[in-house]
Coordinates of C-alpha atoms in Angstrom, one line a residue:
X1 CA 50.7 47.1 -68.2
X2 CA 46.7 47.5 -68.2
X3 CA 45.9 46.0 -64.4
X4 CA 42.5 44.1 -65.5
X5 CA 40.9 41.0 -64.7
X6 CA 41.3 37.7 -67.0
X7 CA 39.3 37.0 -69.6
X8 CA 37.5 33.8 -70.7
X9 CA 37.6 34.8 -74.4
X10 CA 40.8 37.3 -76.1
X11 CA 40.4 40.4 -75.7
X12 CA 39.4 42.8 -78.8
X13 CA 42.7 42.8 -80.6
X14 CA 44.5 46.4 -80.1
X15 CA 45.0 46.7 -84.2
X16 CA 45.3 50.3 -84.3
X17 CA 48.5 50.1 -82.1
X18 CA 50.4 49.3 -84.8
X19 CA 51.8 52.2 -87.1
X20 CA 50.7 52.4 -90.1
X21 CA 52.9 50.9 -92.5
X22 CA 52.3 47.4 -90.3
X23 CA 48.8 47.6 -90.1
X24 CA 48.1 48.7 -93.5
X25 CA 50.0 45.4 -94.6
X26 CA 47.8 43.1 -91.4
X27 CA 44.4 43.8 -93.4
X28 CA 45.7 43.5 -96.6
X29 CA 46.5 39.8 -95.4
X30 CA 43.5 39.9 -93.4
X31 CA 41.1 40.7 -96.2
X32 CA 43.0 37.8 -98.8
X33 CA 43.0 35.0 -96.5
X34 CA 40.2 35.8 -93.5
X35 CA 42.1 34.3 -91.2
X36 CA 42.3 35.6 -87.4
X37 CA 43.5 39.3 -87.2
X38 CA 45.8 38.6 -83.9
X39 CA 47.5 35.6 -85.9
X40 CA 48.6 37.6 -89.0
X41 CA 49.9 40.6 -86.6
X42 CA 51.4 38.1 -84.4
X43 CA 53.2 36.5 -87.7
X44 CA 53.6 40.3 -89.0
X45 CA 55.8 40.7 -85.6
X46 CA 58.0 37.7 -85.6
X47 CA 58.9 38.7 -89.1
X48 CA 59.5 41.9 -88.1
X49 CA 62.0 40.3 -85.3
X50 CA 63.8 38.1 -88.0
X51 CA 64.4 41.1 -89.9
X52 CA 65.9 43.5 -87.2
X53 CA 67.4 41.2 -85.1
X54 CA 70.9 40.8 -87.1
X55 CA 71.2 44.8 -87.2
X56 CA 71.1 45.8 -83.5
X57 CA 70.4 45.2 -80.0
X58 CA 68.0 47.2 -77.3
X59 CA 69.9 48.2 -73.7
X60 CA 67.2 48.4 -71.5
X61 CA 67.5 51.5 -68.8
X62 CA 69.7 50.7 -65.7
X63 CA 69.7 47.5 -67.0
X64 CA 71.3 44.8 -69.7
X65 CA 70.8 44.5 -73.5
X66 CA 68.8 42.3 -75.2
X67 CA 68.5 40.7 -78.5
X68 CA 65.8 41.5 -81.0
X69 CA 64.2 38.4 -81.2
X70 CA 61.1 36.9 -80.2
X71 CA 59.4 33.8 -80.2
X72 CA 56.0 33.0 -81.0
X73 CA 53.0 30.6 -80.8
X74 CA 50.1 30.8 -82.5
X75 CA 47.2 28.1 -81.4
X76 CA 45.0 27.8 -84.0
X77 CA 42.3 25.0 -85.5
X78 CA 43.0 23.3 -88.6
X79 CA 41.5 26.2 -91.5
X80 CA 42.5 29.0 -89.9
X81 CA 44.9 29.7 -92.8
X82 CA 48.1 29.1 -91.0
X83 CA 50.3 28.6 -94.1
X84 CA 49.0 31.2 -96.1
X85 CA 49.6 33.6 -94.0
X86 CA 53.5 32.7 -92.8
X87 CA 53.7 32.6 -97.2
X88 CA 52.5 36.3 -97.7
X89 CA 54.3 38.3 -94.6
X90 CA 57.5 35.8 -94.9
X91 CA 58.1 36.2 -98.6
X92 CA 61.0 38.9 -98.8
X93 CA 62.5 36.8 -96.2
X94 CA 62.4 33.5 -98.4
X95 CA 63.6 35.8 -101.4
X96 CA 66.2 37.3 -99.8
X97 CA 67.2 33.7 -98.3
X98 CA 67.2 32.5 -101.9
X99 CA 69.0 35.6 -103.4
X100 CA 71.9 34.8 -100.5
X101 CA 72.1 31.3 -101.8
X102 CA 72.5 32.0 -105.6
X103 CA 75.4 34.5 -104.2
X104 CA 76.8 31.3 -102.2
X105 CA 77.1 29.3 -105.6
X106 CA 78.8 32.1 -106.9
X107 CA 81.1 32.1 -103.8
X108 CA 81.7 28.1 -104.1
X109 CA 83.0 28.5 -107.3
X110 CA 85.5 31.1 -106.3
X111 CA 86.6 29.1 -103.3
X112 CA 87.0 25.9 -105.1
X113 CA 89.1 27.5 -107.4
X114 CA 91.7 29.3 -105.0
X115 CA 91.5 26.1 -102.4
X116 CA 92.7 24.2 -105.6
X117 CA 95.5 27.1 -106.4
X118 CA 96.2 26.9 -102.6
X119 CA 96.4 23.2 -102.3
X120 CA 98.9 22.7 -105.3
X121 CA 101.4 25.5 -103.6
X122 CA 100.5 23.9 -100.5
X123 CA 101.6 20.5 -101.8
X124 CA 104.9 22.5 -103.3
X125 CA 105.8 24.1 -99.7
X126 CA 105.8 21.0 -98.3
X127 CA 108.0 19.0 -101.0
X128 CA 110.4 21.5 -100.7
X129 CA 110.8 21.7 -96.7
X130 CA 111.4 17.6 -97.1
X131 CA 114.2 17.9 -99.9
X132 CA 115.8 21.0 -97.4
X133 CA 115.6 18.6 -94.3
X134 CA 117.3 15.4 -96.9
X135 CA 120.1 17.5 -98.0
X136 CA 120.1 19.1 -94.5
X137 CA 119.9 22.8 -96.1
X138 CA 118.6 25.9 -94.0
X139 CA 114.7 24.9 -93.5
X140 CA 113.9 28.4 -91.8
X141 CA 113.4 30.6 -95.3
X142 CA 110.9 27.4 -96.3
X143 CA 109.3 27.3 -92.8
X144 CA 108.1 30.7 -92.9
X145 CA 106.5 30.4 -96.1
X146 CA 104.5 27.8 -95.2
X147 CA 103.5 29.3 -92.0
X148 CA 102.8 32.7 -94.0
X149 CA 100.9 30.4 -96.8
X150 CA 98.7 29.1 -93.9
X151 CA 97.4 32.5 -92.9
X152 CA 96.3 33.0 -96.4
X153 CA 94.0 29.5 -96.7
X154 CA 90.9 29.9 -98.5
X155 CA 88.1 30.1 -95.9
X156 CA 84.8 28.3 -97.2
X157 CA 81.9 30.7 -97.5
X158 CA 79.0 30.2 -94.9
X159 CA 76.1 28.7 -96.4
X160 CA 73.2 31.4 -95.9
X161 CA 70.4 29.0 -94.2
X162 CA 67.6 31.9 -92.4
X163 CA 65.3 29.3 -91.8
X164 CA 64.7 26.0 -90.3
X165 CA 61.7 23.8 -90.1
X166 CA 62.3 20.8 -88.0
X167 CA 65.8 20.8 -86.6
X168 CA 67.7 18.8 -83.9
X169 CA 68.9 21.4 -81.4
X170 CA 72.2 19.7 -82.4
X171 CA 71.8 20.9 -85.6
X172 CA 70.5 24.3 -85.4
X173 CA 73.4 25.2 -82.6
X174 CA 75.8 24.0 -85.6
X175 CA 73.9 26.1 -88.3
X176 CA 74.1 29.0 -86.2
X177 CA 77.7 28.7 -85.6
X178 CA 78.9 27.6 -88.9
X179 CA 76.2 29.0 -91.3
X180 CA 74.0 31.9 -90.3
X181 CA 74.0 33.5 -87.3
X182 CA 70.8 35.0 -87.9
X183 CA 67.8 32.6 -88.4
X184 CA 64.4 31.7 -87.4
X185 CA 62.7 28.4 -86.8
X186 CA 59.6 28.5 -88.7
X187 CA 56.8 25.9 -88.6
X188 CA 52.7 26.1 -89.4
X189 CA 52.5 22.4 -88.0
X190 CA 54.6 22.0 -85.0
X191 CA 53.5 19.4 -83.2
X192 CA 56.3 17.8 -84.6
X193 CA 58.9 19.9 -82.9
X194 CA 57.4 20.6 -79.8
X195 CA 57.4 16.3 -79.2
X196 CA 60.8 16.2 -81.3
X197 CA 64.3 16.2 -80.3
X198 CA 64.7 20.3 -80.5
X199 CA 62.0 20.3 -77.6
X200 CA 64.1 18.3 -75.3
X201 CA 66.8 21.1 -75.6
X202 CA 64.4 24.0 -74.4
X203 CA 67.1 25.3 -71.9
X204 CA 69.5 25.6 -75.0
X205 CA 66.6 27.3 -77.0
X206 CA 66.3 29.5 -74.0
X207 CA 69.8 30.9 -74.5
X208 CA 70.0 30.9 -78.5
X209 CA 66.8 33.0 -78.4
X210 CA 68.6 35.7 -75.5
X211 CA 71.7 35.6 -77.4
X212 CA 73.5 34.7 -75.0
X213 CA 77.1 33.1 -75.9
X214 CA 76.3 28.9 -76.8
X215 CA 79.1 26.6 -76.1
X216 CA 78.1 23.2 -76.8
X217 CA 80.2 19.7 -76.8
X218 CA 80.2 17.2 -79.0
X219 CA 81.1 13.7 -78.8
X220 CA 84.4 13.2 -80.9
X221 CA 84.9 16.4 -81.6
X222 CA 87.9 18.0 -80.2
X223 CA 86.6 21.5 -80.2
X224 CA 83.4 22.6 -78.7
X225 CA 81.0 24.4 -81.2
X226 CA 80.7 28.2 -80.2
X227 CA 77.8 30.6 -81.4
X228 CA 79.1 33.9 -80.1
X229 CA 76.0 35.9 -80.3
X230 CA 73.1 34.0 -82.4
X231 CA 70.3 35.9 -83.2
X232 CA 67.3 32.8 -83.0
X233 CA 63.5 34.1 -83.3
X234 CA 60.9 31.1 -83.3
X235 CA 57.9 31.1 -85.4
X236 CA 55.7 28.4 -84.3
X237 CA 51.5 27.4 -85.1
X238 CA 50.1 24.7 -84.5
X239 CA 46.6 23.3 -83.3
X240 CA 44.8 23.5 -79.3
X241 CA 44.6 19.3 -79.0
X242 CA 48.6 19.0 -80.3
X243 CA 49.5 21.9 -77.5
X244 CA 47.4 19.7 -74.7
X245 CA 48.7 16.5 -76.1
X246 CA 52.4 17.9 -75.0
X247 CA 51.0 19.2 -72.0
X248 CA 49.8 15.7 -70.7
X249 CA 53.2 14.1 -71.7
X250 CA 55.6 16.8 -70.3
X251 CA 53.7 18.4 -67.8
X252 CA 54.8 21.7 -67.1
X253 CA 58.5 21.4 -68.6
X254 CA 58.2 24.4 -71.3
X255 CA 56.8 26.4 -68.3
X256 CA 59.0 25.7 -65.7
X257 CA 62.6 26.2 -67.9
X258 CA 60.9 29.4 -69.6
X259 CA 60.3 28.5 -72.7
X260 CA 56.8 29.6 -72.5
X261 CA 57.4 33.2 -70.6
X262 CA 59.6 33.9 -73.9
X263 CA 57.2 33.3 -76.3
X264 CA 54.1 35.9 -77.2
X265 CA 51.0 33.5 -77.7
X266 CA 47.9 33.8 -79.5
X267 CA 44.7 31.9 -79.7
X268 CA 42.4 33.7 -81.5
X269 CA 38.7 33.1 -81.2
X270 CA 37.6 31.8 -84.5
X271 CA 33.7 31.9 -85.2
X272 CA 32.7 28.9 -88.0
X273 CA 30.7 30.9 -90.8
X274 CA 31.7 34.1 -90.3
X275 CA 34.2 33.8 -93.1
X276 CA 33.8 35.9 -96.0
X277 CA 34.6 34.1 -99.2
X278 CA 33.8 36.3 -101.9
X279 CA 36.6 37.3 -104.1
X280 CA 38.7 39.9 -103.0
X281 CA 41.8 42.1 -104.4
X282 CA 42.9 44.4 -101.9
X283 CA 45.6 47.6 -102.8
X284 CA 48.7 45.4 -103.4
X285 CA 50.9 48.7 -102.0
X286 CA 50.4 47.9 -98.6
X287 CA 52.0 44.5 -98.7
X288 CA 54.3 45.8 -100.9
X289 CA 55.5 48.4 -98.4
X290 CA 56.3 46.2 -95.6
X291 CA 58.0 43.6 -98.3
X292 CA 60.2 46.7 -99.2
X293 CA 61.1 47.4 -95.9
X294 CA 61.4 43.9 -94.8
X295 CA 64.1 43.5 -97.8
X296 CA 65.9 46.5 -97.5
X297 CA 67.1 45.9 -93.6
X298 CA 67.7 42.1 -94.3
X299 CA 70.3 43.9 -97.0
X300 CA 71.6 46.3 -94.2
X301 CA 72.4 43.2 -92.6
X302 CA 74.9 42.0 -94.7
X303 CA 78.5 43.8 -94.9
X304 CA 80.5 44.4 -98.0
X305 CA 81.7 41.1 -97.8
X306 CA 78.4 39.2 -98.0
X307 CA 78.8 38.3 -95.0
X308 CA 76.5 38.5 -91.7
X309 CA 77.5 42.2 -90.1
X310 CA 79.5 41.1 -86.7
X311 CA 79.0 45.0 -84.9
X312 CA 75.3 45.8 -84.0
X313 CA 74.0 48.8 -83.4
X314 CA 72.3 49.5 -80.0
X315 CA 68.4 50.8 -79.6
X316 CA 68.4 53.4 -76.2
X317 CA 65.3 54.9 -74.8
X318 CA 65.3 58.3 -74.8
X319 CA 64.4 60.0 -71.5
X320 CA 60.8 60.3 -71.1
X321 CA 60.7 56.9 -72.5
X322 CA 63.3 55.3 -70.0
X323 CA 61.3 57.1 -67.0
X324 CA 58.0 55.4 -68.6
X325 CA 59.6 52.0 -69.0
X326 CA 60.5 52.3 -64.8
X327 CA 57.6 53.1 -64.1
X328 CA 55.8 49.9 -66.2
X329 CA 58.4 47.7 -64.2
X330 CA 57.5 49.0 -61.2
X331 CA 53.2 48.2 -62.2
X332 CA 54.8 44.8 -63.0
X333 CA 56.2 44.5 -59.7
X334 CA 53.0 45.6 -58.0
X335 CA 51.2 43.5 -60.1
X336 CA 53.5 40.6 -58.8
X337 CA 51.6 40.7 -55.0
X338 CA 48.9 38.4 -54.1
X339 CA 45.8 38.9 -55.7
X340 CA 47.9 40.9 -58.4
X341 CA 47.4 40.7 -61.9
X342 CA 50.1 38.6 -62.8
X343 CA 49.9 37.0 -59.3
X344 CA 49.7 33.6 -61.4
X345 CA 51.4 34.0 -64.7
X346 CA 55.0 35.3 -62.5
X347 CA 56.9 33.6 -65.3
X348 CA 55.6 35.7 -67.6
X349 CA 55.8 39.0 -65.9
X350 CA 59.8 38.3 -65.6
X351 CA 60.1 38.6 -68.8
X352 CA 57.0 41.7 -70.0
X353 CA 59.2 44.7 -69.7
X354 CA 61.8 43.1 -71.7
X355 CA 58.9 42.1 -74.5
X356 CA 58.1 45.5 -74.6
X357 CA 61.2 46.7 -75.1
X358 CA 61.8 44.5 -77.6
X359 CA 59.0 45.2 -79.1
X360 CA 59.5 49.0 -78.7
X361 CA 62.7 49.0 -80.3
X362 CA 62.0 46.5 -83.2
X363 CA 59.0 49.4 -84.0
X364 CA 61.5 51.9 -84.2
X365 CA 64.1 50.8 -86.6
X366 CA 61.4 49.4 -88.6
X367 CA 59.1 52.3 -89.3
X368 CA 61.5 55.7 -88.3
X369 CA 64.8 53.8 -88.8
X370 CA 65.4 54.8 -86.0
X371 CA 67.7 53.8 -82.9
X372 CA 65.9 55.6 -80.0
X373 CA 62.9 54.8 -78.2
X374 CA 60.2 57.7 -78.3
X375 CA 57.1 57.5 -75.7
X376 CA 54.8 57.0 -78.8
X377 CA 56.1 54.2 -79.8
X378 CA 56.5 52.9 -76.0
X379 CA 53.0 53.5 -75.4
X380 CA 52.1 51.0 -78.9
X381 CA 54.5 48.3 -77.7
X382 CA 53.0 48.1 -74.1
X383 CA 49.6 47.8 -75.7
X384 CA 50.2 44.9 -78.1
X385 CA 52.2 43.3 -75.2
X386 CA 49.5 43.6 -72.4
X387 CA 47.3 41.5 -75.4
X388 CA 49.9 38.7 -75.3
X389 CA 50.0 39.2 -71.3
X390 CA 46.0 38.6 -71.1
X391 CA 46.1 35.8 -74.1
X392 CA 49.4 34.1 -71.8
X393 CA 46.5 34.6 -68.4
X394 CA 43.6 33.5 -69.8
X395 CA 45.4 30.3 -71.5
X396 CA 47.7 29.5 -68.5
X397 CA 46.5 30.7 -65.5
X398 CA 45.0 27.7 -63.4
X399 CA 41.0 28.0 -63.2
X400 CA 40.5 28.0 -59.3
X401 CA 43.3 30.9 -59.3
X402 CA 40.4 33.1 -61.2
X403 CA 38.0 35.3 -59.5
X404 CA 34.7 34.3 -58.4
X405 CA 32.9 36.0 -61.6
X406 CA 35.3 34.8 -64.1
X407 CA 34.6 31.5 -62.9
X408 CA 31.3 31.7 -63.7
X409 CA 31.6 33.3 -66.8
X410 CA 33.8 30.4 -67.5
X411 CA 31.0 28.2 -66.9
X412 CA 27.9 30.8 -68.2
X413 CA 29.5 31.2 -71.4
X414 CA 29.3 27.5 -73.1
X415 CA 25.8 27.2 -71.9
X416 CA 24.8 30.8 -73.0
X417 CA 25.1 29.2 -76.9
X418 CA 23.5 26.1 -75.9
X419 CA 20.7 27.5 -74.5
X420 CA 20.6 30.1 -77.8
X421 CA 20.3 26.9 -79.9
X422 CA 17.5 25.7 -78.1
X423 CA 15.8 29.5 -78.6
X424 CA 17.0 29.3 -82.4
X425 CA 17.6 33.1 -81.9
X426 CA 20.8 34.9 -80.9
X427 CA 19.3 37.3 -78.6
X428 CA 18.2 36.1 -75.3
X429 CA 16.1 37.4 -72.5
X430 CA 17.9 37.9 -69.2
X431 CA 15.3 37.1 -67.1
X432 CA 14.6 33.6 -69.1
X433 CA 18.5 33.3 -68.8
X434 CA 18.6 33.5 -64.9
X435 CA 15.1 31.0 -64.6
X436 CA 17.1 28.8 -66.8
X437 CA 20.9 28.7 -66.0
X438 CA 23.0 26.7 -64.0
X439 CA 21.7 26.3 -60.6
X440 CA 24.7 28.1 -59.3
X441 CA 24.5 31.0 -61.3
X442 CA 20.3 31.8 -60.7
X443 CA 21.2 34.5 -58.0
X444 CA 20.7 37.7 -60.3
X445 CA 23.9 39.7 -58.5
X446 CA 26.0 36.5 -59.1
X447 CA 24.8 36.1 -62.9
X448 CA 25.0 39.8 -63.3
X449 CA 28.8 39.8 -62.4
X450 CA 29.5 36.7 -64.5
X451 CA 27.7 38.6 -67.7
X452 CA 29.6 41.6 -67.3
X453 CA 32.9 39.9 -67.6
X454 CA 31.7 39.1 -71.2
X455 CA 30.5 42.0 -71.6
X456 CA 33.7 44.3 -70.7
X457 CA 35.3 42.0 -73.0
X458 CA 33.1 42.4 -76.2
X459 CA 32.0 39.1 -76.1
X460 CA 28.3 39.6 -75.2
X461 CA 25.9 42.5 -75.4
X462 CA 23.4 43.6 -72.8
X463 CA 20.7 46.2 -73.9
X464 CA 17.7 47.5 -72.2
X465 CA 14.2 47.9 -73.9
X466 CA 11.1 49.7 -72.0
X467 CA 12.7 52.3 -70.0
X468 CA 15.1 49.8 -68.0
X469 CA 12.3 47.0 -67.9
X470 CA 13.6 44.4 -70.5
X471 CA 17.2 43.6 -70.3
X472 CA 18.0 41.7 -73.3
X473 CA 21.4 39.5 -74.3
X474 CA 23.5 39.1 -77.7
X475 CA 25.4 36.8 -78.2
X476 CA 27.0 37.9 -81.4
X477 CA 27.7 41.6 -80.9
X478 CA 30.2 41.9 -83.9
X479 CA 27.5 41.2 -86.0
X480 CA 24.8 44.1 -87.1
X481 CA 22.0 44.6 -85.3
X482 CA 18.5 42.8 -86.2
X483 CA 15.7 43.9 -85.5
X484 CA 13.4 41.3 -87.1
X485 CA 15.6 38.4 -85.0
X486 CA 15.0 40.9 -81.6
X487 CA 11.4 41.6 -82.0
X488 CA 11.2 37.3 -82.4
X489 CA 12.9 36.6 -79.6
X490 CA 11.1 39.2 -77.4
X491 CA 7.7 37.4 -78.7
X492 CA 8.9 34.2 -78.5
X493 CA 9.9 35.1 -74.8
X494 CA 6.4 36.8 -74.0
X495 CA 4.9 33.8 -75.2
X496 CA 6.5 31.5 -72.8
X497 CA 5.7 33.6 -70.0
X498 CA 2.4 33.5 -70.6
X499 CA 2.1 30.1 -71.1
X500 CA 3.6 29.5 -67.7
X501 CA 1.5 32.0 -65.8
X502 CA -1.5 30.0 -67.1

């Protein structure tokens, strides 16, 4: 895990980390919707989880196995194409879910049928034990046929249900042990679940999404409901004043059970007008390879007998991997100490190495079908995760627990666009900046620390004209380079200085 310093805003997304056949499929979405490239791949990966997770496990090195699912949250505004994208990387999903219930009709029929058959012999057995205890005949010969006729009862096929959208806890512990074991809760507006019912049952949540063994009690039941090893990856989106909203009511709840260290955010940065709305038809083959894929191990995880394989497979690392993945627990730990990177996300780092290896091994079956962890695909998981890790720091972490110069960027950074308003230009002088900002920040060393955190992030450029004598600010450095725009804003910036040397 990178050891850096938080950021105010993400960090450049590490696209190229995925292989291939994953990011080929991220900018196809990416060029059809424009929405934020760390929410599609963040989508792309918990549909990656849903599709893995049924077929095998990862047993982490000197340590225990873990599930292949994953839970997600993507904080996004209202536009940011949400549902579209959860439609386009979900589809094979929602076919294949559809497909499995067309097969459950055909099932029901079958099953209604031989419960019927069984019912009527059923009703026979027992007419005939009743006349053999009236005439007081041997009952033995009957007895065993109706015990042997109860091992043979029609058992009613599960009802294949991969995805829930709003569901009582209560309900989605009795899906899981009745229906499907392998599912995903799945919602582009979930304010309503994170202030339903299934929110008050985070600890439960907690254990569905480990796999761990759920025994739950209900009241009037005589048996408990038992979900031997549920395979549970959470999908959520929803928008930043619904996600503060919860904070203010619960506190730190989803933080303090683990809910949150679970869970991979995202909060892209989103900048209004950017957009690129003319029509576009990217390759279709890209999305169709990972729809492929996505559908053919979804079939892998379904046995002859339609039903949900019960043996998975486990992921291992292979050496130099499991020596790597030590020696990333062991930056974790360091990382743990005071003043340490993850110093105040903790939570979070208890959980990173196991991300990774999730992440790791979901990689692996996916694109090599493979079951063993190389160092390649170690080093692309550990990447992506340290993204999450930074997005999780710079969302959670408490400000006074930031350095000095992230503080300050913190505050530089909001006034930085107001002031460029006021200039109508997005370039800015630095030397009008530092007459002109906060009070607090009008010590050059201390604004010059605060600017290179936005700088280091690729959230701010700062060039030098005239051999090293005009140091000069953009505020848009994604965008091409103007000239015209610079040459104003140096003029403008002359002009004032003149003016107040008169």
């Amino acid at each position: 895990m990178k050891n850096c310093q938080p950021s105010i805003l993400p960090l450049i997304y590490p696209e190229n980390s995925w292989p291939p056949l994953v990011n080929n499929a991220i900018h196809s979405v990416q060029l059809q919707t424009q929405s934020p490239l760390p929410y599609i791949a963040t989508i792309a990966m918990s549909v990656i989880a849903e599709t893995v997770q049924g077929l095998a496990y990862v047993q982490i090195p000197s340590g225990p196995i873990c599930s292949l699912s994953v839970s997600v949250l993507a904080i996004l505004d209202s536009g940011g194409g949400k549902s579209p994208v959860l439609k386009m990387l979900r589809k094979p999903v929602v076919d294949f879910e559809a497909e499995m219930q067309e097969i459950y009709k055909e099932k029901m029929q079958v099953y209604r049928t031989s419960e019927k058959i069984w019912k009527i012999t059923d009703d026979e057995y027992a007419k005939a034990l009743r006349r053999a205890i009236t005439k007081g005949e041997d009952v033995v010969t009957v007895e065993e046929r109706i015990v042997a006729h109860q091992k043979v009862k029609p058992e009613k096929p599960p009802y294949p249900v991969l995805t829930y959208a709003n569901p009582t806890i209560e309900a989605l512990v009795h899906g899981l042990a009745k229906n499907w074991p392998n599912a995903a809760v799945v919602s582009d507006e979930a304010s309503g679940l994170i202030n339903g019912r299934l929110a008050q049952g985070l600890a439960l949540l907690n254990q569905l999404m480990d796999g761990a063994r759920v025994s739950v009690e209900r009241k009037g039941e005589p048996d408990p409901i038992i979900v031997p090893e549920p395979r549970l990856t959470c999908v959520l989106a929803l928008q930043p004043g619904q996600l503060e909203k919860y904070f203010n009511r619960t506190g730190e709840d989803a933080r303090d059970i683990g809910f949150l260290a679970r869970t991979l955010i995202c909060k892209p940065f989103v900048m209004p007008g950017s957009r690129n709305v003319s029509p576009v038809e990217p390759d279709p083959q890209f999305l169709d390879h990972f729809h492929d894929r996505v559908k053919a191990l979804l079939k892998q995880s379904v046995g002859q007998d339609g039903l949900p394989i019960t043996k998975k497979r486990a992921v291992v690392f292979c050496p130099e991997a499991a020596e790597a993945y030590v020696n990333l627990r062991q930056q974790i730990e360091t990382g743990l100490m005071v003043g340490g990177y993850f110093a105040n996300i903790k939570d979070f780092a208890e959980k990173a190495a196991r991300h990774v290896a999730k992440l790791a091994a979901m990689l692996e079956i996916f694109v090599n079908d493979s079951y063993v962890i190389r160092t390649d695909m170690l080093w692309c998981a550990m990447s992506l995760i340290n993204w999450h890790a930074e997005e999780f720091k710079r969302i959670f972490a408490k400000p006074d627990e930031l350095a000095q110069p992230f503080q300050d960027a913190n505050t530089l950074l909001p006034w930085l666009h107001h002031f460029m308003r006021g200039r109508t230009n997005r370039y800015l002088m630095k030397n009008d900046v530092l007459k002109h900002a906060p009070s607090s920040l009008r010590s050059k060393a201390r604004l010059e620390s605060a600017l290179q955190v936005l700088v280091n992030q690729g959230q701010l450029g700062w060039n030098v004209l005239l051999q090293g004598k005009m140091h000069f600010l953009d505020l848009f450095p994604a965008l091409p380079f103007d000239m015209y725009a610079l040459q104003i804003a140096i003029e403008h910036y002359r002009f004032k200085k003149k003016s107040f040397v008169r």
